[in-house]
Amino acid sequence: MTQFTLNLIFIGITFGIYIGIAIWARAGSTAEFYAANRGVSPVMNGMATAADWMSAASFISMAGLIAFTGYDNSVYLMGWTGGYVLLAMLLAPYLRKFGKFTVPEFIGDRFYSRTARIIGVVCLLIISITYVIGQMTGVGVTFSRYLEVSNSTGLWIGAAMVFMYSVLGGMKGITYTQVAQYIVMIIAYTIPAVFIALQLTGHVLPQTGLFGSLNGTDAKFLATLDQVVTDLGFRSYTGHHGSTFNMVLFTLALMIGTAGLPHVIIRFFTVPKVSDARKSAGWALVFIALLYTVAPAVGSMSRFNLTTNMWPGAASGETFSQPAVSLESIQNDDDKQWMRNWQITGLLDWEDKNGDGLIQYYNEAAADSEPLAQVIAEQNLQGNELTNVNNDIMVLANPEIANLPGWVIAIVAAGGLAAALSTAAGLLLAISGAVSHDLIKGALNPNISEKGELFAARVSMAVSILVATILGLNPPGFAAQTVALAFGLAASSIFPVLMMGIFSKRINRQGAIAGMLAGILSTLVYIFLYKGWFFIAGTNSLNDVPAEWVLGISPASFGVVGALINFVVAFVVSNATEEPPEEIQELVESIRVPRGAGQAQAH
Amino acid sequence: MSDRQSTNAYWKANLRIIYISMAIWALASYGFAIILRPLISGIKIGGTDLGFWFAQQGSILVFIVLIFFYAWRMNRLDREFGVEE
């Protein structure tokens, strides 16, 4: 059976499951459409949250990010998980007790202001649209790579898929498809990881294999990896090379950004009780950790495999004890088939610059470091000959590098699609809920009937999918800035306003509005200064390099400062103006205690 | 004790649990994994040091334990104050 047929079968089976769930989980009311009728068990919701959260970036790119940077990129591991602690303690239980359907709705009710609600909607739309474009592009790329269709055909197939279960089932359909997608995704991630950990370290668990010894030797895997990469002129894998201050700030920005992402927050509206919301955040993190604790092992081990592929001597830690891989071997040998496969996709390339028939891979920028300098002189090297290695290849080519059977490759394809589709659906629900519930029912037509709102929700969903697909086909400049833009805005606007709404009775309408505006604007301006105004290339006022960052704060870390500005402005303005009305203070009292969440359901 | 006093005491107890949990949250991630890493680099683990383990494994495990601890502790607190669902 060819690889193409296998891919088709596995992707076909998973899609069949998603369609089956879509038909079974049709939504009949707005409560079902927005919040799955608040009937999702905490464990199920944890699994759905994990799928909702882990995007194409987590599945495909994160291991690669860690692989080529090592310790310094641990910020993604901690930042994208630590936010769940904030969610569980600072937001989720209280917002569940509040018992409404969208994040802007809480902002509008708590700060008794339609303006505040609209600002919330605008933030939500910028965050979610930036995020969803990346997912749609991910769907297109995965399809085209594994099913040999064009990028745009792949995108339309993916969009049709999301349309099926999200327009029919809303939150209910999305929840149960996400559960299925989580299972597909985690199997696809774990199987190659376990095989590779076994091959290299003899450990079944990649998490312990990372700290184990290389098979058949006493040498620790990480020590050997450090040795080999520094031999080739790269920075050590386990060393700390960046600025400590910025590392702390970036981690914090990712954490509070994660806790402020609307599509993640609304997942906690689906559980029956307040205590379930707390527990469910724990389950979500358990399911996320199954992938996130494996990712650093996948990253480091595939980096090692790539390196030993290029320098066979590196397998024993003696990098230059054998000559580099020969061009002839790359072109003919069976175990180098993967290199030829991935060269076609443009993710990997090589060139024999000095014409010696060998392909030498090293870091050109460190050509004067020993022992590399000596090797360069001896072998008359004219530059790094592995001219292109894309980060994503660390996950995508993993099964082939480790020589795993074809069905594993097919599962990875299905897993990549599951990761992108599940996150896209969650984002689209947040977008359509904001449009139909906050804009149409909340502002334009408050007297709309239950049936009318359900119809409006479905139409908004369909339109959102269409817009996301079109943007996915022609990604605008801001799509590549997901981390800076989406996390920066979530950190500087939504997280602070929600937290203050719960933990302070004194913050009033004026304070919340002024705080949100100050937070968003300062963050946007800082990002635009370095990334270009409205992300138009070449319009940046300052260069995006550490030396030019104000106080060493990178644009992606600025969300923390934006959040701080938000808190301070809201506090000062609120204290200079009148107290919130009595009924608002009572509302805050009531969301702080779990009792009575049942009644709040009867919306 | 009036209703309002009881609610205030419940909220104060909740805040205390949050403060303790957040201190551990920060220590495991910003502390051991980043700022304090040089101080504990003497403790070796699997070819590297303890700080590296916290950055790539330990902090995440601590986060999970923290959330379940918080959920369990709050359930008990809810019952003590009679505000459970």
mmCIF file with all atom_site columns, C-alpha atoms in Angstrom, chain A residues 128-219:
data_model
loop_
_atom_site.group_PDB
_atom_site.id
_atom_site.type_symbol
_atom_site.label_atom_id
_atom_site.label_alt_id
_atom_site.label_comp_id
_atom_site.label_asym_id
_atom_site.label_entity_id
_atom_site.label_seq_id
_atom_site.pdbx_PDB_ins_code
_atom_site.Cartn_x
_atom_site.Cartn_y
_atom_site.Cartn_z
_atom_site.occupancy
_atom_site.B_iso_or_equiv
_atom_site.pdbx_formal_charge
_atom_site.auth_seq_id
_atom_site.auth_comp_id
_atom_site.auth_asym_id
_atom_site.auth_atom_id
_atom_site.pdbx_PDB_model_num
ATOM 1  C CA . SER A 1 128 ? -9.211  35.335 17.615 1.00 0.00 ? 128 SER A CA 1
ATOM 2  C CA . ILE A 1 129 ? -8.924  36.341 13.962 1.00 0.00 ? 129 ILE A CA 1
ATOM 3  C CA . THR A 1 130 ? -5.116  36.622 14.178 1.00 0.00 ? 130 THR A CA 1
ATOM 4  C CA . TYR A 1 131 ? -5.074  33.202 15.749 1.00 0.00 ? 131 TYR A CA 1
ATOM 5  C CA . VAL A 1 132 ? -7.514  31.512 13.383 1.00 0.00 ? 132 VAL A CA 1
ATOM 6  C CA . ILE A 1 133 ? -5.633  32.516 10.223 1.00 0.00 ? 133 ILE A CA 1
ATOM 7  C CA . GLY A 1 134 ? -2.621  30.530 11.418 1.00 0.00 ? 134 GLY A CA 1
ATOM 8  C CA . GLN A 1 135 ? -4.825  27.490 11.983 1.00 0.00 ? 135 GLN A CA 1
ATOM 9  C CA . MET A 1 136 ? -6.397  27.707 8.543  1.00 0.00 ? 136 MET A CA 1
ATOM 10 C CA . THR A 1 137 ? -2.974  28.024 6.890  1.00 0.00 ? 137 THR A CA 1
ATOM 11 C CA . GLY A 1 138 ? -1.894  25.004 8.958  1.00 0.00 ? 138 GLY A CA 1
ATOM 12 C CA . VAL A 1 139 ? -4.831  22.982 7.622  1.00 0.00 ? 139 VAL A CA 1
ATOM 13 C CA . GLY A 1 140 ? -3.946  23.924 4.037  1.00 0.00 ? 140 GLY A CA 1
ATOM 14 C CA . VAL A 1 141 ? -0.261  23.085 4.474  1.00 0.00 ? 141 VAL A CA 1
ATOM 15 C CA . THR A 1 142 ? -0.918  19.712 6.141  1.00 0.00 ? 142 THR A CA 1
ATOM 16 C CA . PHE A 1 143 ? -3.411  18.691 3.473  1.00 0.00 ? 143 PHE A CA 1
ATOM 17 C CA . SER A 1 144 ? -1.163  19.662 0.600  1.00 0.00 ? 144 SER A CA 1
ATOM 18 C CA . ARG A 1 145 ? 1.799   17.844 2.119  1.00 0.00 ? 145 ARG A CA 1
ATOM 19 C CA . TYR A 1 146 ? 0.088   14.535 2.808  1.00 0.00 ? 146 TYR A CA 1
ATOM 20 C CA . LEU A 1 147 ? -2.747  14.303 0.298  1.00 0.00 ? 147 LEU A CA 1
ATOM 21 C CA . GLU A 1 148 ? -1.047  15.828 -2.716 1.00 0.00 ? 148 GLU A CA 1
ATOM 22 C CA . VAL A 1 149 ? -3.751  18.428 -3.271 1.00 0.00 ? 149 VAL A CA 1
ATOM 23 C CA . SER A 1 150 ? -3.096  22.139 -3.679 1.00 0.00 ? 150 SER A CA 1
ATOM 24 C CA . ASN A 1 151 ? -2.909  24.340 -0.616 1.00 0.00 ? 151 ASN A CA 1
ATOM 25 C CA . SER A 1 152 ? -6.209  26.057 -1.412 1.00 0.00 ? 152 SER A CA 1
ATOM 26 C CA . THR A 1 153 ? -8.080  22.805 -2.081 1.00 0.00 ? 153 THR A CA 1
ATOM 27 C CA . GLY A 1 154 ? -6.843  21.543 1.279  1.00 0.00 ? 154 GLY A CA 1
ATOM 28 C CA . LEU A 1 155 ? -8.043  24.707 2.963  1.00 0.00 ? 155 LEU A CA 1
ATOM 29 C CA . TRP A 1 156 ? -11.524 24.436 1.464  1.00 0.00 ? 156 TRP A CA 1
ATOM 30 C CA . ILE A 1 157 ? -11.829 20.772 2.502  1.00 0.00 ? 157 ILE A CA 1
ATOM 31 C CA . GLY A 1 158 ? -10.819 21.743 6.045  1.00 0.00 ? 158 GLY A CA 1
ATOM 32 C CA . ALA A 1 159 ? -13.266 24.649 6.071  1.00 0.00 ? 159 ALA A CA 1
ATOM 33 C CA . ALA A 1 160 ? -16.103 22.358 4.906  1.00 0.00 ? 160 ALA A CA 1
ATOM 34 C CA . MET A 1 161 ? -15.211 19.986 7.734  1.00 0.00 ? 161 MET A CA 1
ATOM 35 C CA . VAL A 1 162 ? -15.317 22.701 10.410 1.00 0.00 ? 162 VAL A CA 1
ATOM 36 C CA . PHE A 1 163 ? -18.537 24.039 8.865  1.00 0.00 ? 163 PHE A CA 1
ATOM 37 C CA . MET A 1 164 ? -20.218 20.648 9.296  1.00 0.00 ? 164 MET A CA 1
ATOM 38 C CA . TYR A 1 165 ? -19.783 20.274 13.014 1.00 0.00 ? 165 TYR A CA 1
ATOM 39 C CA . SER A 1 166 ? -19.599 23.849 14.205 1.00 0.00 ? 166 SER A CA 1
ATOM 40 C CA . VAL A 1 167 ? -22.573 25.290 12.335 1.00 0.00 ? 167 VAL A CA 1
ATOM 41 C CA . LEU A 1 168 ? -24.719 22.253 13.146 1.00 0.00 ? 168 LEU A CA 1
ATOM 42 C CA . GLY A 1 169 ? -23.578 21.616 16.680 1.00 0.00 ? 169 GLY A CA 1
ATOM 43 C CA . GLY A 1 170 ? -22.099 24.875 17.991 1.00 0.00 ? 170 GLY A CA 1
ATOM 44 C CA . MET A 1 171 ? -20.279 24.397 21.293 1.00 0.00 ? 171 MET A CA 1
ATOM 45 C CA . LYS A 1 172 ? -21.873 20.974 21.749 1.00 0.00 ? 172 LYS A CA 1
ATOM 46 C CA . GLY A 1 173 ? -20.654 19.643 18.398 1.00 0.00 ? 173 GLY A CA 1
ATOM 47 C CA . ILE A 1 174 ? -17.265 21.317 18.800 1.00 0.00 ? 174 ILE A CA 1
ATOM 48 C CA . THR A 1 175 ? -16.766 19.914 22.313 1.00 0.00 ? 175 THR A CA 1
ATOM 49 C CA . TYR A 1 176 ? -17.254 16.292 21.364 1.00 0.00 ? 176 TYR A CA 1
ATOM 50 C CA . THR A 1 177 ? -15.284 16.575 18.119 1.00 0.00 ? 177 THR A CA 1
ATOM 51 C CA . GLN A 1 178 ? -12.474 18.182 20.120 1.00 0.00 ? 178 GLN A CA 1
ATOM 52 C CA . VAL A 1 179 ? -12.471 15.189 22.464 1.00 0.00 ? 179 VAL A CA 1
ATOM 53 C CA . ALA A 1 180 ? -12.034 12.902 19.439 1.00 0.00 ? 180 ALA A CA 1
ATOM 54 C CA . GLN A 1 181 ? -9.430  15.226 17.956 1.00 0.00 ? 181 GLN A CA 1
ATOM 55 C CA . TYR A 1 182 ? -7.472  15.260 21.204 1.00 0.00 ? 182 TYR A CA 1
ATOM 56 C CA . ILE A 1 183 ? -7.252  11.475 21.150 1.00 0.00 ? 183 ILE A CA 1
ATOM 57 C CA . VAL A 1 184 ? -6.062  11.432 17.524 1.00 0.00 ? 184 VAL A CA 1
ATOM 58 C CA . MET A 1 185 ? -3.570  14.202 18.230 1.00 0.00 ? 185 MET A CA 1
ATOM 59 C CA . ILE A 1 186 ? -2.022  12.685 21.344 1.00 0.00 ? 186 ILE A CA 1
ATOM 60 C CA . ILE A 1 187 ? -1.645  9.226  19.748 1.00 0.00 ? 187 ILE A CA 1
ATOM 61 C CA . ALA A 1 188 ? -0.006  10.844 16.724 1.00 0.00 ? 188 ALA A CA 1
ATOM 62 C CA . TYR A 1 189 ? 2.440   12.770 18.912 1.00 0.00 ? 189 TYR A CA 1
ATOM 63 C CA . THR A 1 190 ? 3.265   10.010 21.361 1.00 0.00 ? 190 THR A CA 1
ATOM 64 C CA . ILE A 1 191 ? 3.926   7.014  19.087 1.00 0.00 ? 191 ILE A CA 1
ATOM 65 C CA . PRO A 1 192 ? 6.917   8.465  17.195 1.00 0.00 ? 192 PRO A CA 1
ATOM 66 C CA . ALA A 1 193 ? 8.216   10.013 20.438 1.00 0.00 ? 193 ALA A CA 1
ATOM 67 C CA . VAL A 1 194 ? 8.189   6.666  22.267 1.00 0.00 ? 194 VAL A CA 1
ATOM 68 C CA . PHE A 1 195 ? 9.950   4.919  19.375 1.00 0.00 ? 195 PHE A CA 1
ATOM 69 C CA . ILE A 1 196 ? 12.650  7.567  19.223 1.00 0.00 ? 196 ILE A CA 1
ATOM 70 C CA . ALA A 1 197 ? 13.184  7.590  22.986 1.00 0.00 ? 197 ALA A CA 1
ATOM 71 C CA . LEU A 1 198 ? 13.515  3.786  22.866 1.00 0.00 ? 198 LEU A CA 1
ATOM 72 C CA . GLN A 1 199 ? 15.973  3.867  19.986 1.00 0.00 ? 199 GLN A CA 1
ATOM 73 C CA . LEU A 1 200 ? 18.203  6.497  21.563 1.00 0.00 ? 200 LEU A CA 1
ATOM 74 C CA . THR A 1 201 ? 17.952  5.906  25.297 1.00 0.00 ? 201 THR A CA 1
ATOM 75 C CA . GLY A 1 202 ? 16.095  2.650  25.884 1.00 0.00 ? 202 GLY A CA 1
ATOM 76 C CA . HIS A 1 203 ? 13.453  4.531  27.876 1.00 0.00 ? 203 HIS A CA 1
ATOM 77 C CA . VAL A 1 204 ? 9.786   3.968  27.031 1.00 0.00 ? 204 VAL A CA 1
ATOM 78 C CA . LEU A 1 205 ? 8.856   7.352  28.481 1.00 0.00 ? 205 LEU A CA 1
ATOM 79 C CA . PRO A 1 206 ? 10.286  10.240 26.450 1.00 0.00 ? 206 PRO A CA 1
ATOM 80 C CA . GLN A 1 207 ? 10.071  12.375 29.624 1.00 0.00 ? 207 GLN A CA 1
ATOM 81 C CA . THR A 1 208 ? 12.653  10.229 31.410 1.00 0.00 ? 208 THR A CA 1
ATOM 82 C CA . GLY A 1 209 ? 14.552  9.336  28.246 1.00 0.00 ? 209 GLY A CA 1
ATOM 83 C CA . LEU A 1 210 ? 15.456  13.011 27.932 1.00 0.00 ? 210 LEU A CA 1
ATOM 84 C CA . PHE A 1 211 ? 17.519  12.679 31.113 1.00 0.00 ? 211 PHE A CA 1
ATOM 85 C CA . GLY A 1 212 ? 18.714  9.129  30.407 1.00 0.00 ? 212 GLY A CA 1
ATOM 86 C CA . SER A 1 213 ? 21.915  7.698  28.936 1.00 0.00 ? 213 SER A CA 1
ATOM 87 C CA . LEU A 1 214 ? 22.493  6.976  25.274 1.00 0.00 ? 214 LEU A CA 1
ATOM 88 C CA . ASN A 1 215 ? 21.856  3.318  24.451 1.00 0.00 ? 215 ASN A CA 1
ATOM 89 C CA . GLY A 1 216 ? 24.860  1.108  25.061 1.00 0.00 ? 216 GLY A CA 1
ATOM 90 C CA . THR A 1 217 ? 26.990  3.830  26.685 1.00 0.00 ? 217 THR A CA 1
ATOM 91 C CA . ASP A 1 218 ? 27.384  5.581  30.028 1.00 0.00 ? 218 ASP A CA 1
ATOM 92 C CA . ALA A 1 219 ? 27.162  8.994  28.386 1.00 0.00 ? 219 ALA A CA 1
#
